[in-house]
PDB file of C-alpha atoms in Angstrom:
ATOM      1  CA  UNK K   1     142.221 -69.740  36.652  1.00  0.00           C
ATOM      2  CA  UNK K   2     143.156 -72.642  34.388  1.00  0.00           C
ATOM      3  CA  UNK K   3     146.607 -74.135  34.657  1.00  0.00           C
ATOM      4  CA  UNK K   4     149.086 -72.158  32.548  1.00  0.00           C
ATOM      5  CA  UNK K   5     151.865 -74.473  31.360  1.00  0.00           C
ATOM      6  CA  UNK K   6     155.320 -73.164  32.227  1.00  0.00           C
ATOM      7  CA  UNK K   7     158.047 -73.711  29.645  1.00  0.00           C
ATOM      8  CA  UNK K   8     161.577 -73.279  31.008  1.00  0.00           C
ATOM      9  CA  UNK K   9     164.428 -72.392  28.650  1.00  0.00           C
ATOM     10  CA  UNK K  10     167.583 -73.615  30.389  1.00  0.00           C
ATOM     11  CA  UNK K  11     171.189 -74.562  29.742  1.00  0.00           C
ATOM     12  CA  UNK K  12     174.794 -73.552  30.255  1.00  0.00           C
ATOM     13  CA  UNK K  13     176.093 -70.049  29.664  1.00  0.00           C
ATOM     14  CA  UNK K  14     175.984 -68.612  26.148  1.00  0.00           C
ATOM     15  CA  UNK K  15     173.467 -71.039  24.666  1.00  0.00           C
ATOM     16  CA  UNK K  16     170.946 -68.379  23.613  1.00  0.00           C
ATOM     17  CA  UNK K  17     168.413 -68.737  26.438  1.00  0.00           C
ATOM     18  CA  UNK K  18     167.311 -65.100  26.525  1.00  0.00           C
ATOM     19  CA  UNK K  19     167.124 -64.812  22.742  1.00  0.00           C
ATOM     20  CA  UNK K  20     165.177 -68.077  22.537  1.00  0.00           C
ATOM     21  CA  UNK K  21     162.802 -67.014  25.328  1.00  0.00           C
ATOM     22  CA  UNK K  22     162.031 -63.709  23.621  1.00  0.00           C
ATOM     23  CA  UNK K  23     161.538 -65.458  20.284  1.00  0.00           C
ATOM     24  CA  UNK K  24     159.155 -68.042  21.765  1.00  0.00           C
ATOM     25  CA  UNK K  25     157.166 -65.416  23.666  1.00  0.00           C
ATOM     26  CA  UNK K  26     156.671 -63.459  20.437  1.00  0.00           C
ATOM     27  CA  UNK K  27     155.798 -66.613  18.494  1.00  0.00           C
ATOM     28  CA  UNK K  28     153.178 -67.721  21.038  1.00  0.00           C
ATOM     29  CA  UNK K  29     152.018 -64.158  21.762  1.00  0.00           C
ATOM     30  CA  UNK K  30     152.697 -64.538  25.458  1.00  0.00           C
ATOM     31  CA  UNK K  31     155.140 -63.196  27.987  1.00  0.00           C
ATOM     32  CA  UNK K  32     158.678 -64.301  28.819  1.00  0.00           C
ATOM     33  CA  UNK K  33     159.864 -64.143  32.402  1.00  0.00           C
ATOM     34  CA  UNK K  34     163.395 -62.709  32.259  1.00  0.00           C
ATOM     35  CA  UNK K  35     166.313 -64.171  34.175  1.00  0.00           C
ATOM     36  CA  UNK K  36     166.229 -62.361  37.518  1.00  0.00           C
ATOM     37  CA  UNK K  37     169.871 -63.195  38.275  1.00  0.00           C
ATOM     38  CA  UNK K  38     171.164 -61.346  35.197  1.00  0.00           C
ATOM     39  CA  UNK K  39     169.835 -57.984  36.325  1.00  0.00           C
ATOM     40  CA  UNK K  40     170.699 -58.711  39.957  1.00  0.00           C
ATOM     41  CA  UNK K  41     174.315 -59.635  39.181  1.00  0.00           C
ATOM     42  CA  UNK K  42     174.754 -56.652  36.872  1.00  0.00           C
ATOM     43  CA  UNK K  43     174.262 -54.412  39.923  1.00  0.00           C
ATOM     44  CA  UNK K  44     176.781 -56.219  42.148  1.00  0.00           C
ATOM     45  CA  UNK K  45     180.055 -54.469  42.886  1.00  0.00           C
ATOM     46  CA  UNK K  46     181.558 -57.446  44.753  1.00  0.00           C
ATOM     47  CA  UNK K  47     181.673 -61.173  43.944  1.00  0.00           C
ATOM     48  CA  UNK K  48     178.404 -63.030  44.410  1.00  0.00           C
ATOM     49  CA  UNK K  49     177.802 -64.240  47.978  1.00  0.00           C
ATOM     50  CA  UNK K  50     175.717 -67.009  49.524  1.00  0.00           C
ATOM     51  CA  UNK K  51     173.077 -64.419  50.436  1.00  0.00           C
ATOM     52  CA  UNK K  52     173.048 -63.157  46.848  1.00  0.00           C
ATOM     53  CA  UNK K  53     172.215 -66.693  45.681  1.00  0.00           C
ATOM     54  CA  UNK K  54     169.306 -66.839  48.139  1.00  0.00           C
ATOM     55  CA  UNK K  55     168.132 -63.393  47.013  1.00  0.00           C
ATOM     56  CA  UNK K  56     168.219 -64.504  43.365  1.00  0.00           C
ATOM     57  CA  UNK K  57     166.222 -67.627  44.210  1.00  0.00           C
ATOM     58  CA  UNK K  58     163.446 -65.607  45.868  1.00  0.00           C
ATOM     59  CA  UNK K  59     163.610 -62.959  43.153  1.00  0.00           C
ATOM     60  CA  UNK K  60     163.120 -65.492  40.347  1.00  0.00           C
ATOM     61  CA  UNK K  61     160.132 -67.045  42.121  1.00  0.00           C
ATOM     62  CA  UNK K  62     158.535 -63.649  42.759  1.00  0.00           C
ATOM     63  CA  UNK K  63     159.060 -62.530  39.159  1.00  0.00           C
ATOM     64  CA  UNK K  64     157.380 -65.659  37.800  1.00  0.00           C
ATOM     65  CA  UNK K  65     154.418 -65.206  40.158  1.00  0.00           C
ATOM     66  CA  UNK K  66     154.115 -61.550  39.180  1.00  0.00           C
ATOM     67  CA  UNK K  67     154.149 -62.240  35.426  1.00  0.00           C
ATOM     68  CA  UNK K  68     152.074 -65.439  35.345  1.00  0.00           C
ATOM     69  CA  UNK K  69     148.724 -63.577  35.153  1.00  0.00           C
ATOM     70  CA  UNK K  70     149.934 -61.852  31.960  1.00  0.00           C
ATOM     71  CA  UNK K  71     150.591 -65.165  30.183  1.00  0.00           C
ATOM     72  CA  UNK K  72     148.558 -66.124  27.127  1.00  0.00           C
ATOM     73  CA  UNK K  73     148.062 -69.920  27.334  1.00  0.00           C
ATOM     74  CA  UNK K  74     151.732 -70.650  28.192  1.00  0.00           C
ATOM     75  CA  UNK K  75     154.456 -68.910  30.190  1.00  0.00           C
ATOM     76  CA  UNK K  76     158.005 -68.875  28.825  1.00  0.00           C
ATOM     77  CA  UNK K  77     160.689 -68.703  31.527  1.00  0.00           C
ATOM     78  CA  UNK K  78     164.217 -67.574  30.672  1.00  0.00           C
ATOM     79  CA  UNK K  79     165.960 -70.014  33.005  1.00  0.00           C
ATOM     80  CA  UNK K  80     164.748 -71.123  36.446  1.00  0.00           C
ATOM     81  CA  UNK K  81     166.037 -71.083  39.966  1.00  0.00           C
ATOM     82  CA  UNK K  82     167.707 -74.460  39.296  1.00  0.00           C
ATOM     83  CA  UNK K  83     170.488 -72.165  38.107  1.00  0.00           C
ATOM     84  CA  UNK K  84     170.900 -70.957  41.705  1.00  0.00           C
ATOM     85  CA  UNK K  85     171.456 -74.567  42.800  1.00  0.00           C
ATOM     86  CA  UNK K  86     173.941 -75.222  40.001  1.00  0.00           C
ATOM     87  CA  UNK K  87     175.942 -72.024  40.638  1.00  0.00           C
ATOM     88  CA  UNK K  88     175.878 -72.493  44.402  1.00  0.00           C
ATOM     89  CA  UNK K  89     177.120 -76.063  44.049  1.00  0.00           C
ATOM     90  CA  UNK K  90     179.941 -74.851  41.793  1.00  0.00           C
ATOM     91  CA  UNK K  91     180.923 -71.725  43.735  1.00  0.00           C
ATOM     92  CA  UNK K  92     180.251 -72.757  47.354  1.00  0.00           C
ATOM     93  CA  UNK K  93     180.241 -76.558  47.230  1.00  0.00           C
ATOM     94  CA  UNK K  94     176.544 -76.750  48.143  1.00  0.00           C
ATOM     95  CA  UNK K  95     173.229 -75.017  47.564  1.00  0.00           C
ATOM     96  CA  UNK K  96     171.063 -73.159  50.089  1.00  0.00           C
ATOM     97  CA  UNK K  97     168.677 -75.538  51.852  1.00  0.00           C
ATOM     98  CA  UNK K  98     165.620 -73.432  50.962  1.00  0.00           C
ATOM     99  CA  UNK K  99     166.494 -73.833  47.285  1.00  0.00           C
ATOM    100  CA  UNK K 100     166.835 -77.604  47.651  1.00  0.00           C
ATOM    101  CA  UNK K 101     163.542 -77.781  49.566  1.00  0.00           C
ATOM    102  CA  UNK K 102     161.675 -75.744  46.944  1.00  0.00           C
ATOM    103  CA  UNK K 103     163.008 -77.385  43.767  1.00  0.00           C
ATOM    104  CA  UNK K 104     160.506 -80.257  43.709  1.00  0.00           C
ATOM    105  CA  UNK K 105     157.637 -77.898  44.641  1.00  0.00           C
ATOM    106  CA  UNK K 106     158.056 -75.678  41.558  1.00  0.00           C
ATOM    107  CA  UNK K 107     158.077 -77.937  38.520  1.00  0.00           C
ATOM    108  CA  UNK K 108     157.904 -76.648  34.998  1.00  0.00           C
ATOM    109  CA  UNK K 109     155.750 -78.476  32.507  1.00  0.00           C
ATOM    110  CA  UNK K 110     158.491 -78.641  29.893  1.00  0.00           C
ATOM    111  CA  UNK K 111     162.168 -77.752  29.913  1.00  0.00           C
ATOM    112  CA  UNK K 112     163.977 -76.822  26.718  1.00  0.00           C
ATOM    113  CA  UNK K 113     167.633 -77.623  27.390  1.00  0.00           C
ATOM    114  CA  UNK K 114     169.667 -75.567  24.930  1.00  0.00           C
ATOM    115  CA  UNK K 115     172.727 -77.347  23.628  1.00  0.00           C
ATOM    116  CA  UNK K 116     176.240 -75.894  23.671  1.00  0.00           C
ATOM    117  CA  UNK K 117     176.529 -75.982  19.875  1.00  0.00           C
ATOM    118  CA  UNK K 118     176.425 -72.182  19.556  1.00  0.00           C
ATOM    119  CA  UNK K 119     179.719 -70.248  19.642  1.00  0.00           C
ATOM    120  CA  UNK K 120     180.682 -68.683  22.960  1.00  0.00           C
ATOM    121  CA  UNK K 121     179.711 -65.007  23.236  1.00  0.00           C
ATOM    122  CA  UNK K 122     181.688 -62.959  25.753  1.00  0.00           C
ATOM    123  CA  UNK K 123     179.619 -61.144  28.345  1.00  0.00           C
ATOM    124  CA  UNK K 124     180.787 -59.592  31.634  1.00  0.00           C
ATOM    125  CA  UNK K 125     178.278 -61.771  33.514  1.00  0.00           C
ATOM    126  CA  UNK K 126     179.562 -65.051  32.046  1.00  0.00           C
ATOM    127  CA  UNK K 127     182.274 -66.888  33.928  1.00  0.00           C
ATOM    128  CA  UNK K 128     183.074 -70.315  32.505  1.00  0.00           C
ATOM    129  CA  UNK K 129     183.838 -70.363  28.761  1.00  0.00           C
ATOM    130  CA  UNK K 130     185.883 -73.566  29.093  1.00  0.00           C
ATOM    131  CA  UNK K 131     183.346 -75.458  31.223  1.00  0.00           C
ATOM    132  CA  UNK K 132     180.310 -75.630  28.958  1.00  0.00           C
ATOM    133  CA  UNK K 133     180.504 -79.433  28.565  1.00  0.00           C
ATOM    134  CA  UNK K 134     180.738 -79.811  32.342  1.00  0.00           C
ATOM    135  CA  UNK K 135     177.685 -77.615  32.886  1.00  0.00           C
ATOM    136  CA  UNK K 136     175.784 -79.418  30.131  1.00  0.00           C
ATOM    137  CA  UNK K 137     176.343 -82.662  32.041  1.00  0.00           C
ATOM    138  CA  UNK K 138     175.213 -80.943  35.246  1.00  0.00           C
ATOM    139  CA  UNK K 139     172.005 -79.725  33.573  1.00  0.00           C
ATOM    140  CA  UNK K 140     171.189 -83.247  32.360  1.00  0.00           C
ATOM    141  CA  UNK K 141     171.771 -84.628  35.870  1.00  0.00           C
ATOM    142  CA  UNK K 142     169.683 -81.916  37.556  1.00  0.00           C
ATOM    143  CA  UNK K 143     166.770 -82.358  35.172  1.00  0.00           C
ATOM    144  CA  UNK K 144     166.963 -86.148  35.456  1.00  0.00           C
ATOM    145  CA  UNK K 145     166.999 -85.931  39.260  1.00  0.00           C
ATOM    146  CA  UNK K 146     163.776 -83.907  39.114  1.00  0.00           C
ATOM    147  CA  UNK K 147     162.259 -86.435  36.700  1.00  0.00           C
ATOM    148  CA  UNK K 148     161.707 -83.418  34.460  1.00  0.00           C
ATOM    149  CA  UNK K 149     160.093 -83.523  31.057  1.00  0.00           C
ATOM    150  CA  UNK K 150     162.812 -82.011  28.861  1.00  0.00           C
ATOM    151  CA  UNK K 151     163.930 -81.826  25.271  1.00  0.00           C
ATOM    152  CA  UNK K 152     167.459 -81.082  24.078  1.00  0.00           C
ATOM    153  CA  UNK K 153     167.375 -78.236  21.543  1.00  0.00           C
ATOM    154  CA  UNK K 154     170.282 -78.145  19.100  1.00  0.00           C
ATOM    155  CA  UNK K 155     171.175 -76.436  15.864  1.00  0.00           C
ATOM    156  CA  UNK K 156     171.650 -72.838  14.832  1.00  0.00           C
ATOM    157  CA  UNK K 157     169.477 -70.066  13.489  1.00  0.00           C
ATOM    158  CA  UNK K 158     166.016 -70.987  12.307  1.00  0.00           C
ATOM    159  CA  UNK K 159     166.646 -74.716  12.859  1.00  0.00           C
ATOM    160  CA  UNK K 160     167.135 -74.086  16.580  1.00  0.00           C
ATOM    161  CA  UNK K 161     163.965 -71.999  16.835  1.00  0.00           C
ATOM    162  CA  UNK K 162     161.937 -74.512  14.826  1.00  0.00           C
ATOM    163  CA  UNK K 163     163.123 -77.351  17.083  1.00  0.00           C
ATOM    164  CA  UNK K 164     161.968 -75.431  20.153  1.00  0.00           C
ATOM    165  CA  UNK K 165     158.574 -74.631  18.601  1.00  0.00           C
ATOM    166  CA  UNK K 166     158.134 -78.263  17.569  1.00  0.00           C
ATOM    167  CA  UNK K 167     158.953 -79.451  21.104  1.00  0.00           C
ATOM    168  CA  UNK K 168     156.408 -77.054  22.629  1.00  0.00           C
ATOM    169  CA  UNK K 169     153.727 -77.839  20.053  1.00  0.00           C
ATOM    170  CA  UNK K 170     154.175 -81.592  20.540  1.00  0.00           C
ATOM    171  CA  UNK K 171     153.974 -81.155  24.302  1.00  0.00           C
ATOM    172  CA  UNK K 172     151.223 -78.565  24.364  1.00  0.00           C
ATOM    173  CA  UNK K 173     148.750 -80.078  21.888  1.00  0.00           C
TER     174      UNK K 173
END
């Protein structure tokens, strides 16, 4: 099988990652890998534990592997397991070693880092409405440390979508 480029849609909470991923998948007539952690956390009855973070890491990897064969030329990923590292660092002071070991082994071809210029939308699974700038800085640092190919996507409405499409088209062609 030919290499299927993986496009990761990432960023702090409430930046429109899921909406953008669905939009891009429809635009490119391909599949979007949903954020495994969202469904996982929705089922939790207690605060997230260290083991939950590890479970979400393995779950995200498995979901991407499962859906990759359904991709049409590119695979859109609604976040990545870098999120597990970022949340673990914030909540527990460090990330699971298996996550750190695997990060460089699972690169994405292009990351779309969604800016925090959209208004905050409350959601029971969102925790840090006042820390979006902090997490934006963290995302830049994490992507830089991986030497990742990424583009900052800003704007609202159609402008935001068009910026993402332009970034993918410029990368992909």
